[in-house]
Short mmCIF file of C-alpha atoms and ligand atoms in Angstrom, two decimals:
data_model
loop_
_atom_site.label_atom_id
_atom_site.label_comp_id
_atom_site.label_asym_id
_atom_site.label_seq_id
_atom_site.Cartn_x
_atom_site.Cartn_y
_atom_site.Cartn_z
CA MET A 1055 -21.94 171.93 124.94
CA CYS A 1056 -24.63 169.47 126.23
CA LEU A 1057 -27.95 169.24 124.43
CA GLU A 1058 -29.94 171.10 127.13
CA ALA A 1059 -27.51 174.01 127.14
CA LEU A 1060 -27.69 174.27 123.32
CA GLU A 1061 -31.54 174.16 123.52
CA ALA A 1062 -31.39 176.93 126.15
CA VAL A 1063 -29.24 179.10 123.91
CA ILE A 1064 -31.48 178.45 120.86
CA SER A 1065 -34.59 179.32 122.85
CA PHE A 1066 -32.87 182.39 124.31
CA ILE A 1067 -32.05 183.57 120.72
CA PHE A 1068 -35.59 182.81 119.66
CA VAL A 1069 -36.88 184.86 122.55
CA GLN A 1070 -34.51 187.72 121.71
CA THR A 1071 -35.52 187.78 118.05
CA ASN A 1072 -39.20 187.25 118.19
CA TYR A 1073 -40.60 188.50 121.44
CA ASN A 1074 -39.89 192.20 121.14
CA MET A 1075 -41.80 193.73 118.30
CA THR A 1076 -42.87 197.30 118.21
CA ILE A 1077 -46.19 197.56 116.52
CA LEU A 1078 -48.29 200.49 115.19
CA ILE A 1079 -52.02 200.29 114.49
CA LEU A 1080 -53.55 203.01 112.28
CA GLY A 1081 -57.05 204.16 113.06
CA SER A 1082 -59.28 205.24 115.92
CA GLY A 1083 -62.43 203.14 115.94
CA GLY A 1084 -63.85 200.10 117.75
CA ARG A 1085 -62.06 198.03 115.15
CA GLU A 1086 -58.73 199.44 116.09
CA HIS A 1087 -59.39 199.12 119.86
CA THR A 1088 -60.16 195.44 119.14
CA PHE A 1089 -56.90 195.00 117.16
CA ALA A 1090 -55.04 196.73 120.05
CA TRP A 1091 -56.81 194.45 122.59
CA LYS A 1092 -55.88 191.35 120.67
CA ILE A 1093 -52.29 192.44 119.92
CA ALA A 1094 -51.67 193.48 123.50
CA GLN A 1095 -52.27 189.77 124.41
CA SER A 1096 -49.53 188.61 122.02
CA SER A 1097 -46.29 187.39 123.48
CA LEU A 1098 -44.50 188.73 120.37
CA CYS A 1099 -45.53 192.34 120.99
CA GLN A 1100 -43.31 194.38 123.28
CA SER A 1101 -44.53 197.87 122.48
CA LEU A 1102 -47.73 198.99 121.00
CA PHE A 1103 -48.66 202.35 119.39
CA VAL A 1104 -51.97 203.49 117.95
CA ALA A 1105 -52.43 206.56 115.68
CA PRO A 1106 -54.55 208.42 116.48
CA GLY A 1107 -56.38 205.85 118.75
CA ASN A 1108 -59.06 206.53 121.27
CA SER A 1109 -59.74 206.27 125.03
CA GLY A 1110 -59.85 202.46 124.81
CA THR A 1111 -56.50 202.15 123.05
CA ALA A 1112 -55.00 204.66 125.49
CA GLU A 1113 -55.47 202.12 128.27
CA ILE A 1114 -53.38 199.42 126.58
CA ALA A 1115 -51.09 201.17 124.09
CA THR A 1116 -49.52 204.57 123.43
CA ASN A 1117 -51.71 206.92 121.40
CA VAL A 1118 -50.02 209.20 118.90
CA ASN A 1119 -52.00 212.07 117.52
CA ILE A 1120 -51.24 211.54 113.81
CA ASN A 1121 -53.79 211.37 110.99
CA VAL A 1122 -53.97 208.07 109.24
CA THR A 1123 -53.24 209.54 105.83
CA ASP A 1124 -50.31 211.77 106.91
CA PHE A 1125 -47.67 209.41 105.50
CA GLU A 1126 -44.69 211.68 106.30
CA ALA A 1127 -45.76 211.97 109.97
CA ILE A 1128 -46.25 208.12 110.11
CA LYS A 1129 -42.80 207.70 108.59
CA ALA A 1130 -41.20 209.93 111.23
CA LEU A 1131 -42.97 207.95 113.97
CA VAL A 1132 -41.96 204.60 112.48
CA ILE A 1133 -38.29 205.66 112.39
CA ASP A 1134 -38.32 207.34 115.86
CA LYS A 1135 -39.97 204.41 117.62
CA GLU A 1136 -38.24 201.69 115.48
CA ILE A 1137 -41.57 200.17 114.55
CA ASP A 1138 -41.44 196.70 113.01
CA MET A 1139 -45.04 196.24 111.90
CA VAL A 1140 -47.92 198.55 110.82
CA ILE A 1141 -51.48 197.39 110.76
CA VAL A 1142 -53.74 199.58 108.74
CA GLY A 1143 -57.26 199.75 110.09
CA PRO A 1144 -59.31 201.89 107.63
CA GLU A 1145 -59.32 201.88 103.82
CA ASP A 1146 -58.24 205.43 103.10
CA PRO A 1147 -54.51 205.03 103.66
CA LEU A 1148 -54.53 201.76 101.65
CA VAL A 1149 -56.35 203.32 98.71
CA GLN A 1150 -53.88 206.20 98.88
CA GLY A 1151 -51.00 203.74 98.74
CA ILE A 1152 -49.49 203.59 102.19
CA HIS A 1153 -48.13 200.07 101.55
CA ASP A 1154 -46.43 201.28 98.40
CA PHE A 1155 -45.07 204.30 100.31
CA PHE A 1156 -43.33 201.94 102.71
CA LEU A 1157 -42.01 199.65 100.01
CA ASN A 1158 -40.58 202.54 98.00
CA ASP A 1159 -38.75 204.13 100.90
CA GLU A 1160 -35.50 202.54 101.81
CA THR A 1161 -35.72 203.59 105.47
CA LEU A 1162 -39.15 201.92 105.69
CA ASN A 1163 -39.07 198.98 103.38
CA HIS A 1164 -38.06 196.45 106.08
CA VAL A 1165 -41.31 197.24 107.96
CA THR A 1166 -44.19 194.78 107.69
CA VAL A 1167 -47.34 196.45 106.48
CA ILE A 1168 -50.64 194.66 106.93
CA GLY A 1169 -52.97 195.82 104.13
CA PRO A 1170 -52.81 195.53 100.34
CA GLU A 1171 -50.81 197.66 97.96
CA ARG A 1172 -52.52 200.48 96.09
CA ALA A 1173 -53.26 198.54 92.98
CA ALA A 1174 -55.11 195.84 94.94
CA ALA A 1175 -56.81 198.37 97.21
CA GLU A 1176 -58.69 199.49 94.15
CA LEU A 1177 -61.01 196.57 94.92
CA GLU A 1178 -62.50 198.97 97.48
CA GLY A 1179 -61.37 202.23 95.97
CA SER A 1180 -63.31 201.76 92.69
CA LYS A 1181 -66.59 199.86 92.34
CA GLU A 1182 -66.11 199.62 88.56
CA PHE A 1183 -62.63 198.03 89.13
CA ALA A 1184 -64.17 195.52 91.59
CA LYS A 1185 -66.93 194.62 89.17
CA GLU A 1186 -64.48 194.13 86.24
CA PHE A 1187 -62.39 191.92 88.56
CA MET A 1188 -65.35 189.77 89.51
CA TYR A 1189 -66.46 189.43 85.83
CA ARG A 1190 -62.92 188.60 84.72
CA HIS A 1191 -62.61 185.82 87.28
CA ASN A 1192 -66.26 184.45 87.09
CA ILE A 1193 -67.10 185.46 90.68
CA PRO A 1194 -70.88 185.65 91.15
CA THR A 1195 -72.14 189.23 91.51
CA ALA A 1196 -75.03 191.45 90.30
CA ALA A 1197 -75.12 192.35 86.59
CA TYR A 1198 -73.96 195.93 85.99
CA GLN A 1199 -72.91 198.75 83.69
CA SER A 1200 -70.94 201.80 84.45
CA PHE A 1201 -71.46 205.36 83.15
CA ASP A 1202 -69.76 208.81 83.26
CA ALA A 1203 -70.87 212.30 82.32
CA SER A 1204 -70.33 211.60 78.65
CA ASN A 1205 -72.97 208.94 78.47
CA VAL A 1206 -75.70 209.85 80.96
CA LYS A 1207 -78.38 209.17 78.29
CA GLU A 1208 -77.17 205.63 77.95
CA GLY A 1209 -77.45 205.36 81.68
CA TYR A 1210 -81.12 206.35 81.55
CA ALA A 1211 -81.68 203.76 78.83
CA PHE A 1212 -80.02 201.10 80.97
CA LEU A 1213 -82.18 202.01 83.96
CA GLU A 1214 -85.25 201.55 81.69
CA THR A 1215 -84.18 197.91 80.99
CA LEU A 1216 -84.11 197.10 84.77
CA ASN A 1217 -86.83 196.34 87.25
CA PRO A 1218 -87.03 198.42 90.40
CA PRO A 1219 -85.42 198.86 92.93
CA TYR A 1220 -82.48 200.59 91.15
CA VAL A 1221 -79.06 200.38 92.62
CA LEU A 1222 -76.67 203.32 91.83
CA LYS A 1223 -73.20 203.30 93.20
CA ALA A 1224 -70.59 206.04 93.15
CA ASP A 1225 -67.44 204.50 91.81
CA GLY A 1226 -65.03 206.02 94.38
CA LEU A 1227 -64.85 206.20 98.17
CA ALA A 1228 -67.80 208.14 99.60
CA ALA A 1229 -67.60 207.39 103.34
CA GLY A 1230 -70.24 204.64 103.03
CA LYS A 1231 -72.75 207.05 101.56
CA GLY A 1232 -72.23 206.46 97.91
CA VAL A 1233 -74.91 203.73 97.31
CA LEU A 1234 -78.44 204.70 96.54
CA ILE A 1235 -81.33 202.22 96.26
CA LEU A 1236 -84.39 203.75 94.65
CA ASN A 1237 -87.88 202.45 93.88
CA ASP A 1238 -88.86 205.07 91.33
CA LEU A 1239 -87.41 205.23 87.77
CA VAL A 1240 -87.77 209.02 87.52
CA GLU A 1241 -85.97 209.45 90.85
CA ALA A 1242 -83.29 207.05 89.82
CA LYS A 1243 -82.63 209.05 86.60
CA THR A 1244 -82.63 212.35 88.56
CA GLU A 1245 -80.03 210.91 91.05
CA LEU A 1246 -77.89 209.43 88.25
CA LYS A 1247 -77.69 212.96 86.76
CA SER A 1248 -76.99 214.55 90.09
CA MET A 1249 -74.13 212.09 90.70
CA LEU A 1250 -72.52 212.33 87.28
CA VAL A 1251 -73.25 215.86 86.18
CA ASP A 1252 -73.63 217.74 89.54
CA ALA A 1253 -70.96 215.78 91.42
CA LYS A 1254 -73.27 214.75 94.25
CA PHE A 1255 -70.49 212.76 95.82
CA GLY A 1256 -67.61 214.90 94.43
CA GLU A 1257 -64.78 213.07 92.69
CA ALA A 1258 -66.23 209.73 93.91
CA SER A 1259 -69.21 209.98 91.52
CA THR A 1260 -67.34 210.86 88.37
CA LYS A 1261 -68.38 207.35 87.38
CA VAL A 1262 -71.45 205.47 88.50
CA VAL A 1263 -72.08 201.78 88.53
CA ILE A 1264 -75.67 200.81 88.01
CA GLU A 1265 -76.50 197.29 89.25
CA GLU A 1266 -79.23 194.77 89.17
CA PHE A 1267 -80.90 194.57 92.60
CA LEU A 1268 -80.22 191.39 94.50
CA ASP A 1269 -82.84 190.23 97.02
CA GLY A 1270 -81.55 188.29 100.03
CA ILE A 1271 -79.95 188.35 103.37
CA GLU A 1272 -76.50 189.76 103.77
CA LEU A 1273 -73.39 188.46 105.60
CA SER A 1274 -69.69 189.18 105.63
CA CYS A 1275 -66.87 186.84 104.95
CA PHE A 1276 -63.35 187.76 106.12
CA VAL A 1277 -60.25 186.31 104.49
CA LEU A 1278 -56.62 186.63 105.52
CA THR A 1279 -54.22 186.37 102.69
CA ASP A 1280 -50.45 186.56 102.15
CA GLY A 1281 -51.00 186.96 98.41
CA LYS A 1282 -50.53 183.22 97.83
CA ASN A 1283 -52.32 181.35 100.66
CA TYR A 1284 -55.51 182.23 102.40
CA LYS A 1285 -57.34 181.44 105.64
CA ILE A 1286 -61.07 182.12 106.15
CA LEU A 1287 -61.99 183.79 109.48
CA PRO A 1288 -65.46 183.43 111.08
CA THR A 1289 -68.33 184.93 109.27
CA ALA A 1290 -70.25 187.86 110.78
CA LYS A 1291 -73.42 189.81 110.10
CA ASP A 1292 -73.73 193.47 110.78
CA TYR A 1293 -76.70 195.76 111.25
CA LYS A 1294 -76.28 198.90 109.19
CA ARG A 1295 -79.51 200.78 109.62
CA ILE A 1296 -80.11 203.20 112.56
CA GLY A 1297 -83.64 202.00 113.31
CA GLU A 1298 -84.99 198.76 114.69
CA GLY A 1299 -86.23 196.30 112.12
CA ASP A 1300 -83.50 197.56 109.77
CA THR A 1301 -85.19 200.89 109.09
CA GLY A 1302 -83.98 204.42 108.59
CA LEU A 1303 -80.62 205.77 107.49
CA ASN A 1304 -77.50 203.69 106.89
CA THR A 1305 -74.79 203.94 109.56
CA GLY A 1306 -71.31 202.62 110.00
CA GLY A 1307 -72.83 199.67 111.81
CA MET A 1308 -75.09 199.34 114.88
CA GLY A 1309 -74.20 195.78 115.97
CA ALA A 1310 -72.87 192.47 114.78
CA VAL A 1311 -73.13 188.75 115.32
CA SER A 1312 -70.66 185.97 114.69
CA PRO A 1313 -70.97 183.23 113.50
CA VAL A 1314 -73.87 183.76 111.15
CA PRO A 1315 -76.46 181.01 111.88
CA PHE A 1316 -77.64 180.62 108.37
CA ALA A 1317 -74.09 180.17 107.01
CA THR A 1318 -74.23 176.31 107.04
CA ASP A 1319 -71.16 174.24 106.12
CA LYS A 1320 -72.70 173.70 102.69
CA PHE A 1321 -73.21 177.32 102.17
CA LEU A 1322 -69.60 178.13 103.46
CA TYR A 1323 -68.35 175.51 101.02
CA LYS A 1324 -69.97 177.44 98.11
CA ILE A 1325 -68.48 180.69 99.37
CA GLU A 1326 -64.98 179.19 99.50
CA GLN A 1327 -65.15 177.46 96.04
CA ARG A 1328 -67.07 180.10 94.10
CA ILE A 1329 -65.77 183.27 95.69
CA VAL A 1330 -62.78 183.00 98.03
CA LYS A 1331 -60.62 180.76 95.81
CA PRO A 1332 -61.25 182.64 92.58
CA THR A 1333 -60.67 186.00 94.38
CA ILE A 1334 -57.23 184.88 95.72
CA GLN A 1335 -56.25 183.37 92.45
CA GLY A 1336 -57.60 186.43 90.58
CA LEU A 1337 -55.28 188.64 92.70
CA GLN A 1338 -52.34 186.50 91.66
CA LYS A 1339 -53.28 186.32 88.03
CA ASP A 1340 -53.85 190.11 87.82
CA ASP A 1341 -50.57 190.77 89.71
CA LEU A 1342 -52.34 192.64 92.53
CA PRO A 1343 -50.01 192.36 95.61
CA TYR A 1344 -52.17 191.61 98.72
CA LYS A 1345 -51.03 191.00 102.27
CA GLY A 1346 -53.87 191.57 104.55
CA PHE A 1347 -57.60 191.24 105.12
CA VAL A 1348 -60.21 190.77 102.32
CA PHE A 1349 -63.60 191.64 103.54
CA ILE A 1350 -66.21 190.14 101.14
CA GLY A 1351 -69.74 191.56 101.47
CA LEU A 1352 -72.07 188.80 100.40
CA ILE A 1353 -75.74 188.34 99.87
CA LYS A 1354 -77.56 184.98 99.95
CA VAL A 1355 -79.87 184.83 97.01
CA GLY A 1356 -81.89 181.61 97.28
CA ASP A 1357 -79.19 179.16 98.30
CA ASP A 1358 -76.35 180.93 96.51
CA PRO A 1359 -73.83 183.50 97.66
CA LYS A 1360 -73.20 186.57 95.52
CA VAL A 1361 -70.62 189.41 96.13
CA ILE A 1362 -72.08 192.81 96.97
CA GLU A 1363 -68.74 194.47 97.40
CA TYR A 1364 -65.06 193.97 98.46
CA ASN A 1365 -63.43 195.93 101.30
CA VAL A 1366 -59.65 195.81 101.69
CA ARG A 1367 -59.77 195.95 105.53
CA MET A 1368 -61.69 194.44 108.35
CA GLY A 1369 -65.26 195.55 109.01
CA ASP A 1370 -66.36 197.70 111.92
CA PRO A 1371 -68.17 196.52 114.09
CA GLU A 1372 -67.59 193.01 112.67
CA THR A 1373 -64.02 193.03 114.02
CA GLU A 1374 -65.41 193.38 117.47
CA VAL A 1375 -67.04 189.90 117.15
CA VAL A 1376 -64.54 188.20 114.76
CA LEU A 1377 -61.28 188.86 116.51
CA PRO A 1378 -62.44 187.91 120.07
CA ARG A 1379 -63.30 184.46 118.65
CA LEU A 1380 -59.85 183.97 117.26
CA LYS A 1381 -57.69 182.05 119.67
CA ASN A 1382 -54.38 182.28 117.79
CA ASP A 1383 -51.69 184.84 118.41
CA LEU A 1384 -52.57 187.55 115.85
CA VAL A 1385 -49.03 188.82 115.56
CA GLU A 1386 -47.87 185.31 114.65
CA ILE A 1387 -50.47 185.34 111.90
CA PHE A 1388 -49.27 188.73 110.66
CA GLN A 1389 -45.67 187.43 110.61
CA ALA A 1390 -46.86 184.48 108.53
CA ILE A 1391 -48.54 186.91 106.16
CA ALA A 1392 -45.31 188.89 105.79
CA ASN A 1393 -43.30 185.74 105.22
CA GLN A 1394 -45.94 184.21 102.87
CA THR A 1395 -46.19 181.19 105.14
CA LEU A 1396 -49.89 181.53 106.11
CA ASP A 1397 -50.31 177.92 104.98
CA THR A 1398 -48.46 176.81 108.16
CA ILE A 1399 -50.95 178.44 110.45
CA ASP A 1400 -54.05 176.57 111.75
CA LEU A 1401 -56.76 178.92 112.86
CA GLU A 1402 -58.30 178.14 116.20
CA ILE A 1403 -61.78 179.54 116.65
CA ASP A 1404 -63.81 179.83 119.85
CA GLU A 1405 -66.96 177.77 119.29
CA ARG A 1406 -69.03 180.26 121.22
CA ALA A 1407 -71.02 183.01 119.57
CA ALA A 1408 -69.94 186.58 119.97
CA THR A 1409 -72.19 189.63 119.58
CA THR A 1410 -71.67 193.34 119.77
CA VAL A 1411 -74.18 196.22 120.33
CA VAL A 1412 -72.99 199.70 119.30
CA LEU A 1413 -73.89 202.71 121.40
CA VAL A 1414 -74.24 205.90 119.40
CA SER A 1415 -74.68 209.58 119.99
CA GLY A 1416 -78.35 210.74 119.67
CA GLY A 1417 -78.94 212.15 116.23
CA TYR A 1418 -76.27 209.95 114.51
CA PRO A 1419 -75.86 209.39 111.55
CA GLU A 1420 -77.05 212.94 111.03
CA ALA A 1421 -75.92 215.83 113.33
CA TYR A 1422 -75.11 214.92 116.94
CA GLU A 1423 -73.37 216.53 119.94
CA LYS A 1424 -69.96 215.48 121.35
CA GLY A 1425 -68.15 215.84 124.62
CA LYS A 1426 -70.62 213.92 126.75
CA GLU A 1427 -69.12 212.03 129.67
CA ILE A 1428 -69.50 208.18 129.56
CA ILE A 1429 -70.38 206.80 132.94
CA GLY A 1430 -70.19 203.34 134.19
CA ILE A 1431 -67.54 201.62 131.97
CA GLU A 1432 -65.78 200.27 135.01
CA ASN A 1433 -68.90 198.42 136.02
CA ILE A 1434 -68.88 196.23 133.03
CA THR A 1435 -67.62 192.75 134.00
CA ASP A 1436 -69.39 190.23 131.68
CA SER A 1437 -68.63 191.99 128.39
CA ILE A 1438 -65.83 193.85 126.62
CA PRO A 1439 -66.49 197.44 126.00
CA PHE A 1440 -64.63 198.40 122.85
CA HIS A 1441 -64.25 202.21 122.59
CA ALA A 1442 -64.95 203.95 119.26
CA GLY A 1443 -65.79 207.60 119.13
CA ALA A 1444 -64.56 208.20 122.73
CA LYS A 1445 -61.53 210.03 124.04
CA LEU A 1446 -59.93 210.88 127.36
CA ASP A 1447 -60.47 214.32 128.73
CA ASP A 1448 -59.00 215.26 132.12
CA GLY A 1449 -59.27 211.63 133.34
CA LYS A 1450 -62.88 211.21 132.02
CA VAL A 1451 -64.04 209.35 129.04
CA ILE A 1452 -66.10 211.57 126.80
CA THR A 1453 -67.85 211.06 123.42
CA SER A 1454 -65.98 212.26 120.33
CA GLY A 1455 -67.97 210.61 117.55
CA GLY A 1456 -71.16 209.16 116.34
CA ARG A 1457 -70.45 205.54 117.14
CA VAL A 1458 -69.21 205.71 120.66
CA MET A 1459 -68.68 202.17 121.95
CA ALA A 1460 -69.27 198.56 120.92
CA VAL A 1461 -70.21 196.24 123.81
CA THR A 1462 -69.10 192.67 122.94
CA SER A 1463 -70.15 189.51 124.69
CA PHE A 1464 -69.79 185.72 124.32
CA GLY A 1465 -72.50 183.15 124.76
CA ASN A 1466 -73.20 179.49 123.95
CA THR A 1467 -75.81 180.87 121.56
CA TYR A 1468 -76.01 184.21 119.90
CA GLN A 1469 -79.22 184.84 121.89
CA ASP A 1470 -77.26 184.33 125.19
CA ALA A 1471 -74.46 186.67 123.93
CA ILE A 1472 -76.90 189.38 122.96
CA LYS A 1473 -78.65 189.17 126.30
CA LYS A 1474 -75.37 189.65 128.01
CA SER A 1475 -74.46 192.72 125.88
CA TYR A 1476 -77.86 194.31 126.70
CA GLN A 1477 -77.35 193.56 130.44
CA SER A 1478 -73.88 195.16 130.35
CA ILE A 1479 -75.27 198.23 128.61
CA GLU A 1480 -77.57 198.78 131.58
CA ASN A 1481 -74.37 199.99 133.44
CA LEU A 1482 -73.54 202.60 130.83
CA SER A 1483 -74.91 205.94 130.20
CA PHE A 1484 -74.21 209.26 128.48
CA ASP A 1485 -76.43 212.13 127.47
CA LYS A 1486 -78.62 211.11 124.44
CA MET A 1487 -77.20 207.64 124.24
CA TYR A 1488 -78.98 205.43 121.74
CA TYR A 1489 -78.63 201.83 120.59
CA ARG A 1490 -80.75 199.30 118.74
CA LYS A 1491 -82.53 196.77 120.94
CA ASP A 1492 -83.06 194.19 118.19
CA ILE A 1493 -79.60 193.17 117.13
CA GLY A 1494 -79.96 189.55 115.73
CA PHE A 1495 -83.71 189.95 115.25
CA ASP A 1496 -83.75 188.42 111.69
CA LEU A 1497 -81.69 185.34 112.39
P1 AMP B 2870 -71.93 198.60 99.24
O1 AMP B 2870 -71.32 199.92 99.65
O2 AMP B 2870 -71.61 198.23 97.90
O3 AMP B 2870 -71.71 197.57 100.29
O4 AMP B 2870 -73.50 198.86 99.32
C1 AMP B 2870 -74.14 199.28 100.51
C2 AMP B 2870 -75.40 198.45 100.76
O5 AMP B 2870 -76.28 198.64 99.67
C3 AMP B 2870 -75.09 196.99 100.83
O6 AMP B 2870 -74.69 196.62 102.11
C4 AMP B 2870 -76.45 196.39 100.49
O7 AMP B 2870 -77.30 196.46 101.60
C5 AMP B 2870 -76.91 197.35 99.49
N1 AMP B 2870 -76.64 196.86 98.12
C6 AMP B 2870 -75.57 197.17 97.39
N2 AMP B 2870 -75.65 196.58 96.15
C7 AMP B 2870 -76.77 195.94 96.13
C8 AMP B 2870 -77.45 195.13 95.13
N3 AMP B 2870 -76.90 194.87 93.92
N4 AMP B 2870 -78.63 194.51 95.44
C9 AMP B 2870 -79.23 194.80 96.65
N5 AMP B 2870 -78.63 195.58 97.57
C10 AMP B 2870 -77.49 196.14 97.38
N1 LIG B 2871 -69.55 197.27 108.85
C1 LIG B 2871 -69.31 197.51 107.48
C2 LIG B 2871 -68.04 198.08 107.19
O1 LIG B 2871 -67.15 198.06 107.95
O2 LIG B 2871 -67.82 198.55 106.05
#
C-alpha cells in the first residue's frame, strides 16, 4: 500500500473512533446551556443530550426530563443512548457520588464522567472538610473553628475573641444560603444557636464553621485537572447581590466579567504558586480522585490571594464568560482529562473580554412569578443569549426560574463588552424583568 493510501486509512480509522461521541450534560442553567453551546461546536461530538436542560439547550441538543440526582434514571438513559461521556454541571450529584456510582457499575464504568468522585466533592460538600484540607496543605485562607450542638458555648466564646463582622457558615450544602455575615455579637450568637440547635439550615447546619472576616475584593479562579496535571482557565468575577452597588440579598449571580482586570500576572503567579499547585498536590497526597473543574473562590486581601471556598464544578454565571473565551475543542480537553494527559493540551484563550448580564424574574431571590413569555430573543445579533430559567411552551419561550437568561458579549475592553450586553438586552422583554445596570462598576 502506498503511503498516501495508508495515511487515508489511518485518518479514516481516526475519524471513525474519535468523531462520534454521544455526550450527556447534567443540569438546566445558563452554565449548562453554555456547555452545550461549546460542545455542540466540537467535531468530536456527534450527539448531545441535556438532562433536564432548558429552552436554550433544546435548540442545540436533545433535552431529557430527568432530575440530576436520579442516578437510576440517568443510568437507563446512558445505556439506552450509548452515552460515552457525562459532564456534571451542578454540585449536588457530585456530592451525592455520581462519579462513584458510574465507576462501581460494570455497565457504566467505561463512561467518562467529568466531575470529582464523592470523597473529593467534599471540598464543596463540607466547609469543615475544605478548611481542614487548606490547613493541612498550607493554603492561605481565613482562620476558623468549627462547632456542633455539643459545644455551642465554646462557639460563643470563640465569637467573643473575634472582631466584627462575624462569618458563620453552615457546614453542608445549603443552596448558597448557608453563609451569614453579621455585625453584631449578640445577633451572631443567636444565629449560631439557631443554626446548631434549631437546625436553621436543616442537616447542613449540624456543624457550623466560624471564620475570621476577610476584607477585600473577590474573584474566581477555575482550574481543570485530571488528578495529576492542571490547566488554569481565565479568571472571572461575578456579582452576587441583587441590588446595584452590591447591595441587598445574595443571588446565584447577576452578572460576570472575564478576565478580572486587577488580576495582574504577578497576582496570578501568586495564585498558582500558593493556591493552585498545593491544591492539586493536596488532592493527590490525600488520595482524593479528581477529574473535573475546581472552582476556587478567592479574595484579594492587600496584595495577597486567600481562599474563601472551593466548589467542585464551574460557576454560574462565570461559565457564561469563561467558556466563550476558550478557543480549544472542549471535548478534546475532556478526553485528555479522562486519559490523564491534560499536560499535552495548550489552552488557547481569546484575548478579548467577555461579560454577561443576568436577567431575572421580578422579586427574585425571594418569591417571583413564572410562565412569562420572553420576547425578542431572535433580535439579538451582537451577543449570545444563554438561557437559564427558561423553557419551551407551545413554541414560545417562557420563564421557569428566577435567573432567566445570561446575555454574554465580547469586547476589546470589558467596558465595550458590557455596553454590548446592555444594548442587546434592549431587544428583550418579559413581564417584571429585572437586571443590574452596573455590572463591572467596581473594576
Ligand atoms: P461562600 O459560600 O463560602 O462562598 O460564602 C459566600 C460569600 O460570603 C462569599 O462569596 C463572600 O462574599 C462571603 N464570605 C465568605 N467567607 C468570608 C470571609 N471569611 N470573609 C469575608 N467574606 C466572606
Ligand atoms: N457564581 C457563583 C457560583 O456558581 O457558585
